[in-house]
Backbone as a chain_set.jsonl record, in Angstrom:
{"seq": "MIPGYQKQKKPIERDEQIQEQVIETSTDCRWYALQTQSRHEKQVRDRLLAVGIEPLLPLGKQRRQWSDRKVWTTLPLFSGYCFANFAMTSSLAVLKTPGVVRIVGTMRPEPIPAEEIAVLQQLSSVNPMMEPWDYFAEGAWVEVIRGPLIGVRGQFVRRTSHHGLVIRSSLLQRAALIHIGSDEVAPEQ", "coords": {"N": [[-48.32, 42.332, 83.578], [-49.197, 38.963, 83.883], [-47.232, 36.463, 85.371], [-46.065, 33.736, 83.4], [-48.025, 33.86, 81.502], [-48.685, 34.838, 78.202], [-48.922, 37.856, 76.368], [-51.825, 38.458, 74.495], [-52.024, 38.472, 70.983], [-53.162, 41.109, 68.875], [-55.933, 40.957, 66.585], [-55.26, 40.628, 63.097], [-55.786, 43.273, 60.944], [-57.517, 44.326, 57.918], [-56.062, 46.399, 56.591], [-53.462, 45.968, 57.52], [-52.963, 43.449, 56.441], [-53.013, 44.091, 53.746], [-50.803, 45.832, 53.602], [-48.744, 44.026, 53.962], [-48.701, 42.78, 51.512], [-47.604, 44.673, 49.866], [-44.673, 44.926, 48.445], [-42.504, 45.766, 46.735], [-40.861, 48.93, 46.072], [-40.778, 50.363, 43.799], [-40.769, 53.134, 41.553], [-41.462, 53.384, 38.915], [-44.017, 53.17, 36.453], [-45.94, 50.32, 35.722], [-47.802, 47.748, 34.039], [-50.312, 45.873, 35.607], [-52.265, 42.993, 36.445], [-55.381, 42.965, 37.972], [-57.21, 41.149, 40.269], [-60.662, 40.999, 40.58], [-63.682, 41.41, 42.532], [-66.481, 39.277, 41.924], [-68.216, 40.209, 39.029], [-67.563, 42.939, 39.281], [-65.892, 44.348, 37.645], [-66.229, 46.633, 35.927], [-66.916, 48.63, 37.785], [-64.574, 48.716, 39.307], [-62.787, 49.607, 37.341], [-63.856, 52.229, 36.916], [-63.512, 53.355, 39.467], [-60.731, 53.278, 39.766], [-59.994, 55.071, 37.756], [-61.066, 57.378, 38.909], [-59.315, 57.871, 41.019], [-57.038, 58.511, 39.694], [-55.532, 56.505, 38.456], [-54.481, 54.655, 35.674], [-56.666, 52.57, 34.046], [-57.369, 49.462, 32.272], [-59.811, 47.833, 30.614], [-60.692, 45.431, 28.679], [-63.446, 44.92, 26.579], [-66.06, 42.812, 25.329], [-68.608, 41.682, 23.043], [-71.377, 39.652, 23.687], [-73.842, 37.27, 22.827], [-76.721, 36.855, 24.589], [-79.205, 34.818, 26.15], [-82.248, 35.951, 27.104], [-85.277, 35.771, 29.034], [-87.36, 36.118, 27.152], [-86.182, 36.786, 24.712], [-83.209, 37.05, 22.59], [-80.302, 38.897, 23.329], [-77.657, 41.301, 22.739], [-74.936, 41.697, 24.818], [-72.544, 43.703, 26.579], [-69.617, 42.611, 27.869], [-66.832, 42.058, 30.147], [-63.805, 40.866, 28.667], [-62.027, 39.309, 30.092], [-63.262, 37.903, 32.597], [-63.589, 38.831, 35.966], [-61.201, 40.153, 36.158], [-59.203, 43.123, 35.871], [-57.074, 45.459, 34.287], [-54.329, 47.543, 35.287], [-52.282, 50.472, 35.247], [-49.665, 51.331, 37.116], [-47.33, 52.504, 39.631], [-45.473, 50.514, 41.936], [-45.364, 51.795, 44.347], [-47.824, 52.893, 44.595], [-49.448, 50.81, 45.123], [-50.821, 50.223, 47.482], [-52.96, 52.021, 47.504], [-54.297, 51.034, 45.287], [-54.974, 48.427, 46.129], [-56.717, 49.077, 48.171], [-58.877, 49.966, 46.83], [-62.327, 49.711, 46.419], [-63.694, 46.594, 45.54], [-61.416, 45.479, 44.422], [-59.551, 42.561, 44.707], [-56.954, 41.401, 44.742], [-53.545, 41.93, 43.604], [-52.458, 40.35, 40.771], [-50.229, 37.6, 40.656], [-47.478, 35.322, 41.215], [-46.71, 34.557, 44.356], [-45.861, 37.241, 44.627], [-46.775, 40.492, 43.318], [-46.861, 40.491, 39.764], [-45.71, 42.1, 36.866], [-47.463, 42.705, 33.763], [-46.398, 41.778, 30.516], [-45.377, 44.347, 28.234], [-46.003, 44.017, 25.521], [-48.299, 42.387, 25.486], [-50.185, 44.046, 26.71], [-50.215, 46.138, 24.865], [-51.398, 44.875, 22.659], [-53.943, 44.314, 23.724], [-54.834, 46.953, 24.147], [-54.891, 47.855, 21.51], [-56.827, 46.171, 20.452], [-59.023, 47.008, 21.975], [-59.397, 49.587, 21.014], [-60.067, 49.209, 18.312], [-62.228, 47.518, 18.468], [-63.282, 44.874, 17.506], [-65.465, 42.084, 16.666], [-65.584, 40.238, 19.428], [-65.148, 37.528, 21.748], [-65.125, 35.883, 24.948], [-62.692, 33.296, 25.539], [-61.574, 30.052, 26.283], [-58.459, 29.411, 27.897], [-55.695, 27.863, 26.283], [-52.954, 25.695, 25.413], [-52.087, 24.927, 22.903], [-51.518, 25.241, 19.302], [-50.637, 27.174, 16.405], [-48.44, 29.985, 16.267], [-49.338, 33.055, 14.91], [-49.413, 36.014, 12.774], [-51.288, 38.955, 12.187], [-51.812, 40.096, 8.934], [-53.301, 41.77, 7.341], [-55.862, 44.337, 7.361], [-57.447, 46.179, 10.134], [-56.167, 45.233, 12.4], [-53.522, 44.766, 11.875], [-50.32, 43.426, 12.425], [-50.829, 42.374, 14.944], [-50.193, 39.667, 17.099], [-50.831, 36.209, 17.759], [-52.367, 33.055, 18.691], [-53.482, 30.775, 16.284], [-56.682, 29.417, 15.682], [-58.794, 26.939, 14.465], [-62.173, 26.749, 13.895], [-65.343, 25.058, 13.551], [-67.167, 26.462, 11.78], [-65.965, 28.911, 11.193], [-62.94, 30.913, 11.266], [-60.556, 31.762, 13.822], [-58.589, 34.039, 15.766], [-56.651, 33.704, 18.558], [-55.916, 35.646, 21.291], [-53.836, 35.622, 23.977], [-53.169, 35.666, 27.534], [-50.573, 34.671, 29.389], [-50.072, 34.924, 32.101], [-52.572, 35.319, 33.33], [-53.825, 33.044, 32.511], [-55.86, 33.081, 30.643], [-57.8, 33.888, 27.688], [-58.754, 35.551, 24.564], [-61.0, 35.409, 21.815], [-60.855, 36.359, 18.449], [-62.78, 36.916, 15.634], [-61.722, 36.165, 12.468], [-60.554, 36.092, 9.102], [-58.854, 33.36, 7.492], [-57.164, 34.167, 5.502], [-56.17, 36.545, 6.327], [-54.111, 36.255, 8.066], [-50.719, 35.225, 8.756], [-48.05, 32.832, 9.142], [-46.032, 33.381, 12.01], [-42.883, 34.948, 11.897]], "CA": [[-48.512, 41.054, 82.928], [-49.186, 37.851, 84.821], [-46.162, 35.535, 85.023], [-46.483, 32.49, 82.76], [-49.004, 34.138, 80.451], [-48.215, 35.748, 77.164], [-49.883, 38.847, 75.921], [-52.491, 38.022, 73.274], [-51.826, 39.334, 69.82], [-54.408, 41.666, 68.352], [-56.254, 40.39, 65.275], [-54.724, 41.363, 61.957], [-56.835, 43.967, 60.211], [-57.366, 44.315, 56.457], [-54.988, 47.308, 56.176], [-52.181, 45.325, 57.807], [-52.794, 42.389, 55.451], [-52.694, 44.755, 52.48], [-49.441, 46.347, 53.669], [-47.832, 42.896, 53.806], [-48.622, 42.46, 50.092], [-46.832, 45.714, 49.196], [-43.298, 44.478, 48.614], [-41.559, 46.62, 46.038], [-41.047, 50.371, 46.201], [-40.432, 50.908, 42.493], [-41.557, 54.315, 41.202], [-41.839, 53.376, 37.501], [-45.341, 52.591, 36.23], [-46.017, 49.092, 34.926], [-49.154, 47.207, 33.979], [-50.576, 44.715, 36.454], [-53.63, 42.464, 36.408], [-56.034, 43.01, 39.277], [-58.361, 40.265, 40.416], [-61.763, 41.765, 41.15], [-64.822, 40.643, 43.004], [-67.327, 38.841, 40.821], [-69.041, 41.214, 38.36], [-67.197, 44.291, 39.719], [-64.812, 44.836, 36.785], [-66.496, 48.001, 35.455], [-66.846, 49.528, 38.936], [-63.149, 48.866, 39.633], [-62.238, 50.497, 36.306], [-64.299, 53.596, 37.176], [-62.907, 53.837, 40.719], [-59.311, 53.523, 39.499], [-59.95, 56.337, 37.014], [-61.375, 58.464, 39.841], [-58.139, 58.171, 41.853], [-55.924, 58.874, 38.829], [-54.768, 55.337, 37.994], [-54.928, 54.29, 34.327], [-57.138, 51.186, 33.939], [-57.679, 48.895, 30.958], [-60.806, 46.774, 30.739], [-61.158, 45.038, 27.344], [-64.828, 44.451, 26.577], [-66.511, 42.088, 24.143], [-70.06, 41.511, 22.975], [-71.856, 38.272, 23.689], [-75.285, 37.123, 22.662], [-77.267, 36.192, 25.772], [-80.62, 34.47, 26.096], [-83.109, 36.411, 28.172], [-86.458, 34.912, 29.093], [-88.214, 36.227, 25.975], [-85.451, 37.102, 23.481], [-81.754, 37.065, 22.66], [-79.779, 40.264, 23.288], [-76.209, 41.46, 22.77], [-74.486, 42.381, 26.027], [-71.126, 44.035, 26.622], [-69.031, 42.002, 29.056], [-65.366, 42.02, 30.13], [-63.223, 39.681, 28.027], [-61.409, 38.507, 31.142], [-64.137, 38.104, 33.746], [-62.906, 38.779, 37.249], [-59.909, 40.833, 36.08], [-59.058, 44.443, 35.274], [-55.657, 45.797, 34.216], [-54.056, 48.908, 35.736], [-50.915, 50.947, 35.059], [-49.292, 52.087, 38.31], [-46.059, 52.167, 40.276], [-45.712, 49.701, 43.137], [-45.563, 52.687, 45.495], [-49.263, 53.175, 44.639], [-50.187, 49.545, 45.23], [-51.721, 50.253, 48.635], [-54.176, 52.701, 47.052], [-54.982, 50.11, 44.375], [-55.55, 47.334, 46.92], [-57.813, 49.609, 48.987], [-59.991, 50.298, 45.945], [-63.42, 48.755, 46.589], [-63.863, 45.651, 44.437], [-60.139, 44.839, 44.098], [-59.231, 41.463, 45.618], [-55.5, 41.314, 44.859], [-52.749, 42.127, 42.403], [-52.16, 38.989, 40.327], [-48.836, 37.181, 40.55], [-47.147, 34.164, 42.029], [-46.011, 34.968, 45.568], [-45.817, 38.702, 44.669], [-47.342, 41.04, 42.078], [-46.031, 40.372, 38.561], [-46.182, 42.979, 35.789], [-47.858, 42.112, 32.484], [-45.508, 42.254, 29.453], [-45.886, 45.502, 27.484], [-46.563, 43.574, 24.243], [-49.654, 41.888, 25.718], [-51.035, 45.207, 26.973], [-50.353, 46.867, 23.596], [-52.386, 44.147, 21.857], [-55.257, 44.54, 24.331], [-55.214, 48.339, 23.866], [-55.208, 47.932, 20.09], [-58.12, 45.503, 20.285], [-60.059, 47.836, 22.58], [-59.654, 50.756, 20.172], [-60.681, 48.763, 17.063], [-63.48, 46.899, 18.902], [-63.845, 43.857, 16.612], [-66.363, 41.123, 17.301], [-64.76, 39.393, 20.293], [-65.842, 36.763, 22.774], [-64.172, 35.189, 25.819], [-62.271, 31.997, 25.028], [-60.777, 29.342, 27.274], [-57.014, 29.368, 27.682], [-55.161, 26.565, 25.887], [-51.523, 25.792, 25.139], [-51.693, 24.418, 21.59], [-51.848, 26.103, 18.169], [-49.5, 27.864, 15.788], [-48.382, 31.432, 16.436], [-49.503, 33.759, 13.638], [-49.47, 37.474, 12.836], [-52.271, 39.524, 11.27], [-51.098, 40.793, 7.856], [-54.241, 42.68, 6.681], [-56.962, 44.859, 8.152], [-57.137, 47.131, 11.205], [-55.369, 44.595, 13.458], [-52.232, 44.387, 11.299], [-49.228, 43.375, 13.39], [-51.22, 41.663, 16.164], [-49.763, 38.268, 17.107], [-51.599, 35.336, 18.639], [-52.431, 31.668, 18.25], [-54.57, 30.548, 15.337], [-57.557, 28.305, 16.03], [-59.812, 26.686, 13.441], [-63.437, 26.256, 14.422], [-66.11, 24.368, 12.514], [-67.78, 27.32, 10.768], [-65.162, 30.09, 10.889], [-61.598, 30.91, 11.827], [-60.388, 32.729, 14.892], [-57.261, 34.307, 16.294], [-56.74, 33.768, 20.004], [-54.927, 36.46, 21.981], [-53.863, 35.063, 25.322], [-52.293, 36.174, 28.577], [-50.085, 33.5, 30.111], [-50.148, 35.167, 33.536], [-53.948, 35.122, 33.782], [-54.333, 31.779, 32.008], [-57.095, 33.417, 29.952], [-57.601, 34.264, 26.294], [-59.9, 36.133, 23.87], [-61.081, 34.961, 20.431], [-61.248, 37.368, 17.47], [-63.197, 36.287, 14.382], [-60.865, 36.705, 11.41], [-60.383, 35.164, 7.986], [-57.531, 32.733, 7.464], [-56.328, 34.891, 4.546], [-55.685, 37.765, 6.963], [-53.005, 35.933, 8.968], [-49.586, 34.478, 8.197], [-47.214, 32.291, 10.219], [-45.104, 34.343, 12.603], [-41.483, 34.712, 11.505]], "C": [[-48.357, 39.955, 83.97], [-48.077, 36.898, 84.409], [-46.732, 34.241, 84.429], [-47.51, 32.676, 81.656], [-48.408, 35.108, 79.443], [-49.334, 36.701, 76.778], [-50.499, 38.369, 74.603], [-52.238, 39.024, 72.158], [-53.175, 39.862, 69.36], [-54.686, 41.057, 66.974], [-55.702, 41.275, 64.152], [-55.885, 41.981, 61.197], [-56.513, 43.974, 58.724], [-56.219, 45.209, 56.003], [-53.616, 46.688, 56.415], [-51.912, 44.195, 56.815], [-52.401, 42.983, 54.103], [-51.256, 45.242, 52.494], [-48.415, 45.229, 53.517], [-47.67, 42.522, 52.336], [-47.777, 43.469, 49.324], [-45.363, 45.437, 49.451], [-42.319, 45.461, 48.009], [-41.859, 48.094, 46.309], [-40.671, 51.07, 44.904], [-41.347, 52.077, 42.15], [-41.925, 54.356, 39.721], [-43.161, 52.63, 37.325], [-45.242, 51.372, 35.326], [-47.458, 48.613, 34.976], [-49.252, 45.945, 34.828], [-52.02, 44.271, 36.243], [-54.167, 42.489, 37.831], [-57.185, 42.018, 39.276], [-59.444, 41.063, 41.119], [-62.813, 40.83, 41.741], [-65.697, 40.309, 41.798], [-68.231, 39.972, 40.337], [-68.776, 42.645, 38.835], [-66.15, 44.928, 38.809], [-65.025, 46.286, 36.356], [-66.444, 49.01, 36.598], [-65.397, 49.771, 39.342], [-62.494, 49.802, 38.629], [-62.589, 51.957, 36.601], [-63.662, 54.173, 38.439], [-61.415, 54.103, 40.557], [-59.135, 54.827, 38.728], [-60.15, 57.523, 37.953], [-60.183, 58.838, 40.718], [-56.89, 58.426, 41.019], [-55.039, 57.73, 38.378], [-55.357, 54.894, 36.658], [-55.361, 52.825, 34.282], [-57.282, 50.755, 32.484], [-58.63, 47.733, 31.195], [-61.313, 46.426, 29.343], [-62.557, 44.428, 27.433], [-65.138, 43.734, 25.275], [-68.023, 41.949, 24.186], [-70.386, 40.03, 22.916], [-73.364, 38.278, 23.509], [-75.795, 36.289, 23.832], [-78.758, 35.924, 25.592], [-81.319, 35.027, 27.327], [-84.359, 35.537, 28.143], [-87.28, 34.951, 27.809], [-87.48, 36.496, 24.662], [-83.949, 36.982, 23.702], [-81.281, 38.507, 22.516], [-78.258, 40.231, 23.269], [-75.856, 42.234, 24.03], [-72.984, 42.626, 25.94], [-70.567, 43.539, 27.945], [-67.509, 42.083, 28.983], [-64.868, 40.738, 29.463], [-62.618, 38.743, 29.056], [-62.23, 38.718, 32.411], [-63.357, 37.914, 35.044], [-61.57, 39.489, 37.261], [-60.045, 42.2, 35.422], [-57.56, 44.729, 35.263], [-55.472, 47.239, 34.667], [-52.573, 49.215, 35.581], [-50.561, 51.826, 36.257], [-47.917, 51.662, 38.794], [-46.369, 51.377, 41.543], [-45.863, 50.565, 44.386], [-47.037, 53.043, 45.654], [-50.093, 51.919, 44.88], [-51.142, 49.515, 46.42], [-53.044, 50.919, 48.252], [-54.984, 51.794, 46.126], [-55.676, 49.009, 45.167], [-56.708, 47.799, 47.801], [-59.022, 50.005, 48.145], [-61.1, 49.26, 46.125], [-63.608, 47.893, 45.339], [-62.588, 44.937, 44.043], [-59.841, 43.778, 45.148], [-57.729, 41.394, 45.85], [-54.849, 41.696, 43.544], [-52.235, 40.75, 42.011], [-50.655, 38.761, 40.21], [-48.63, 35.931, 41.383], [-46.242, 34.625, 43.154], [-45.93, 36.495, 45.713], [-46.379, 39.231, 43.352], [-46.363, 40.943, 40.91], [-46.582, 41.29, 37.481], [-46.522, 42.185, 34.525], [-46.885, 42.632, 31.422], [-46.168, 43.357, 28.616], [-46.528, 45.089, 26.163], [-48.011, 43.105, 24.408], [-50.619, 43.04, 25.954], [-51.262, 45.994, 25.689], [-51.393, 46.2, 22.698], [-53.785, 44.387, 22.41], [-55.742, 45.964, 24.076], [-55.617, 48.501, 22.404], [-56.569, 47.292, 19.823], [-59.256, 46.351, 20.838], [-60.399, 49.032, 21.702], [-60.365, 50.377, 18.869], [-62.068, 48.183, 17.323], [-64.051, 45.917, 17.879], [-64.829, 42.975, 17.376], [-65.499, 40.162, 18.113], [-65.656, 38.655, 21.27], [-64.799, 36.112, 23.669], [-63.883, 33.79, 25.28], [-61.41, 31.337, 26.088], [-59.308, 29.325, 26.884], [-56.608, 27.957, 27.252], [-53.717, 26.756, 25.447], [-51.128, 25.309, 23.753], [-52.101, 25.386, 20.485], [-50.616, 26.841, 17.667], [-49.585, 29.366, 16.033], [-48.436, 32.079, 15.065], [-49.533, 35.265, 13.881], [-50.492, 37.956, 11.814], [-51.527, 40.356, 10.227], [-51.983, 41.773, 7.097], [-55.264, 43.182, 7.673], [-56.511, 45.754, 9.29], [-56.27, 46.543, 12.322], [-53.993, 44.169, 12.963], [-51.133, 44.466, 12.362], [-49.555, 42.649, 14.683], [-50.802, 40.205, 16.036], [-50.614, 37.473, 18.089], [-51.554, 33.918, 18.111], [-53.662, 31.479, 17.383], [-55.346, 29.303, 15.726], [-58.571, 28.144, 14.913], [-61.039, 26.117, 14.141], [-64.252, 25.693, 13.267], [-66.628, 25.302, 11.423], [-66.956, 28.552, 10.403], [-63.798, 29.975, 11.553], [-61.519, 31.947, 12.941], [-58.939, 32.86, 15.296], [-57.411, 34.464, 17.794], [-55.587, 34.608, 20.536], [-54.97, 36.006, 23.43], [-52.878, 35.759, 26.248], [-51.854, 34.985, 29.419], [-50.19, 33.688, 31.618], [-51.549, 34.881, 34.07], [-54.501, 33.755, 33.428], [-55.714, 31.984, 31.383], [-56.772, 33.827, 28.525], [-58.873, 34.892, 25.74], [-59.84, 35.703, 22.41], [-61.577, 36.099, 19.556], [-61.618, 36.631, 16.196], [-62.445, 36.957, 13.244], [-60.718, 35.657, 10.319], [-58.976, 34.597, 7.965], [-56.605, 33.418, 6.468], [-55.742, 36.167, 5.136], [-54.525, 37.511, 7.915], [-51.934, 35.148, 8.23], [-48.781, 33.92, 9.357], [-46.219, 33.34, 10.711], [-43.676, 33.967, 12.238], [-40.587, 34.624, 12.713]], "O": [[-47.481, 40.022, 84.833], [-47.973, 36.549, 83.233], [-47.746, 33.723, 84.896], [-47.828, 31.722, 80.946], [-47.722, 36.066, 79.799], [-50.519, 36.379, 76.856], [-49.783, 37.928, 73.704], [-52.239, 40.238, 72.361], [-54.193, 39.174, 69.439], [-53.748, 40.679, 66.272], [-55.684, 42.502, 64.255], [-56.848, 41.297, 60.849], [-55.392, 43.671, 58.315], [-55.465, 44.821, 55.111], [-52.707, 46.862, 55.603], [-50.773, 43.997, 56.392], [-51.551, 42.434, 53.402], [-50.549, 45.086, 51.499], [-47.325, 45.463, 52.995], [-46.624, 42.004, 51.944], [-47.282, 43.157, 48.242], [-44.862, 45.683, 50.548], [-41.409, 45.938, 48.687], [-42.962, 48.454, 46.719], [-40.289, 52.241, 44.913], [-42.549, 52.032, 42.415], [-42.632, 55.271, 39.298], [-43.397, 51.6, 37.957], [-44.555, 51.387, 34.304], [-48.233, 49.018, 35.842], [-48.388, 45.07, 34.772], [-52.886, 45.078, 35.903], [-53.487, 42.083, 38.772], [-58.035, 42.043, 38.386], [-59.187, 41.723, 42.126], [-62.821, 39.627, 41.48], [-65.646, 40.993, 40.776], [-68.923, 40.61, 41.13], [-69.679, 43.481, 38.793], [-65.573, 45.954, 39.17], [-64.092, 47.087, 36.416], [-65.976, 50.132, 36.404], [-65.026, 50.894, 39.683], [-61.733, 50.69, 39.011], [-61.72, 52.826, 36.544], [-63.31, 55.352, 38.473], [-60.887, 55.048, 41.144], [-58.224, 55.602, 39.02], [-59.486, 58.551, 37.813], [-60.05, 59.994, 41.12], [-55.796, 58.547, 41.569], [-53.905, 57.959, 37.958], [-56.574, 54.771, 36.518], [-54.534, 51.931, 34.456], [-57.314, 51.589, 31.58], [-58.296, 46.772, 31.888], [-62.26, 47.048, 28.862], [-62.816, 43.544, 28.249], [-64.539, 44.024, 24.239], [-68.639, 42.084, 25.242], [-69.754, 39.262, 22.191], [-74.062, 39.176, 23.98], [-75.356, 35.158, 24.04], [-79.473, 36.704, 24.963], [-81.023, 34.628, 28.453], [-84.472, 34.65, 27.296], [-87.843, 33.931, 27.411], [-88.096, 36.44, 23.598], [-83.477, 36.834, 24.829], [-81.794, 39.252, 21.682], [-77.642, 39.266, 23.72], [-76.41, 43.304, 24.282], [-72.25, 41.862, 25.313], [-70.986, 43.985, 29.013], [-66.947, 42.167, 27.892], [-65.432, 39.663, 29.665], [-62.689, 37.523, 28.909], [-61.93, 39.607, 33.209], [-62.58, 36.972, 35.196], [-60.861, 39.442, 38.267], [-60.88, 42.407, 34.542], [-56.846, 44.275, 36.158], [-56.355, 48.071, 34.458], [-51.721, 48.345, 35.756], [-51.088, 52.929, 36.402], [-47.406, 50.606, 38.42], [-47.424, 51.564, 42.149], [-46.43, 50.115, 45.382], [-47.457, 53.453, 46.736], [-51.322, 51.975, 44.841], [-52.172, 48.844, 46.363], [-54.116, 50.445, 48.627], [-56.214, 51.787, 46.177], [-56.836, 48.693, 44.907], [-57.585, 47.005, 48.141], [-60.074, 50.342, 48.688], [-60.849, 48.062, 45.999], [-63.671, 48.407, 44.223], [-62.649, 43.892, 43.394], [-59.875, 44.062, 46.345], [-57.271, 41.336, 46.991], [-55.507, 41.777, 42.507], [-51.638, 40.055, 42.833], [-49.914, 39.619, 39.729], [-49.5, 35.533, 42.158], [-45.111, 35.043, 42.907], [-45.932, 36.992, 46.839], [-46.452, 38.49, 42.372], [-45.185, 41.27, 41.048], [-47.781, 41.271, 37.202], [-45.94, 41.133, 34.26], [-46.572, 43.823, 31.423], [-47.364, 43.302, 28.33], [-47.486, 45.721, 25.719], [-48.856, 43.396, 23.561], [-51.745, 43.019, 25.457], [-52.37, 46.468, 25.441], [-52.182, 46.885, 22.047], [-54.716, 44.637, 21.644], [-56.927, 46.174, 23.816], [-56.579, 49.207, 22.097], [-57.368, 47.822, 19.05], [-60.332, 46.412, 20.244], [-61.555, 49.451, 21.645], [-61.186, 51.149, 18.373], [-62.974, 48.334, 16.505], [-65.181, 46.096, 17.424], [-64.995, 43.115, 18.588], [-64.762, 39.359, 17.541], [-66.765, 39.089, 21.578], [-63.697, 35.815, 23.209], [-64.736, 33.177, 24.638], [-60.596, 32.004, 26.727], [-58.96, 29.236, 25.707], [-57.114, 26.971, 27.789], [-53.309, 27.876, 25.139], [-49.937, 25.278, 23.442], [-52.94, 26.258, 20.707], [-49.676, 27.096, 18.42], [-50.67, 29.947, 16.01], [-47.683, 31.71, 14.164], [-49.658, 35.732, 15.013], [-50.558, 37.429, 10.703], [-50.714, 41.212, 10.574], [-51.474, 42.541, 6.28], [-55.514, 42.549, 8.698], [-55.324, 46.058, 9.407], [-55.696, 47.294, 13.111], [-53.362, 43.302, 13.567], [-51.033, 45.448, 13.098], [-48.647, 42.335, 15.453], [-51.024, 39.577, 15.001], [-51.059, 37.992, 19.113], [-50.794, 33.611, 17.193], [-54.747, 31.963, 17.707], [-54.765, 28.269, 16.057], [-59.149, 29.133, 14.462], [-60.955, 25.135, 14.879], [-63.865, 25.851, 12.11], [-66.536, 24.963, 10.243], [-67.233, 29.182, 9.383], [-63.544, 29.041, 12.314], [-62.314, 32.885, 12.993], [-58.158, 31.915, 15.185], [-58.215, 35.273, 18.256], [-54.421, 34.318, 20.266], [-56.035, 36.008, 24.046], [-51.895, 36.357, 25.81], [-52.676, 34.36, 30.088], [-50.377, 32.713, 32.346], [-51.703, 34.276, 35.13], [-55.524, 33.338, 33.971], [-56.618, 31.169, 31.567], [-55.616, 34.084, 28.189], [-59.939, 34.791, 26.348], [-58.759, 35.637, 21.826], [-62.586, 36.734, 19.863], [-60.845, 35.799, 15.722], [-62.521, 38.174, 13.074], [-60.756, 34.458, 10.598], [-58.021, 35.262, 8.368], [-55.386, 33.276, 6.567], [-54.901, 36.806, 4.504], [-54.004, 38.452, 8.513], [-52.199, 34.495, 7.22], [-48.821, 34.478, 10.454], [-45.642, 34.087, 9.921], [-43.31, 32.792, 12.27], [-39.38, 34.429, 12.573]]}, "num_chains": 1, "name": "protein.A"}
C-alpha cells in the first residue's frame, strides 16, 4: 500500500445489502408483508410456494375497459404487496426471491397482526365481490353478524348507491372494500 493512500472499498453487492436487512434470528413463523415489483405479485406468490414458503395474495375482481368492451379481471387487492408466513431466519431466501423488493416495516421488518391475516384468509376463501379501496382513518368499527363473513371486523363506509365494509391494514396503509348490506353488520362491542 502506498503511504498516504487508503485502500478503496469494494462496491456493496446486492447480497450484502440484503444481509444487512436480516436483523432478527427468530425461528417462529410470522406473517410479513412483502413489497413486490410492479405487477409481479402473482409471480412472487408462485415463487414463494416453490421454495416452501406459505404466501397469501388476496385477489379481487374489477371491471376494466378494454378497447372494444368491458371485462372482469382478477387483480391483487393490495397492488404491489404479497403476504408471506416465514421465520426471520428464512428472510434471506425471501429477499432473494425474484420480484421481492423488501419486507415491509419501519426501520426493520414488522410482522402483520394475526387477526388481520385471519380476516384476509377468510375473505380469500369466501371470495365475495371485492375491489381495492383507498386507506382512510375515519368510520365506525363494525362486525359482520350474518352471512359467510360472520365475525369479520372492519370499518363501515356508506357510498351513494350501496354499503360497504372496509377491511384495512394499518401497516400497509391500504384497504379493501366488501359490498355488504347494512343489515348484515352491527357496531363492534
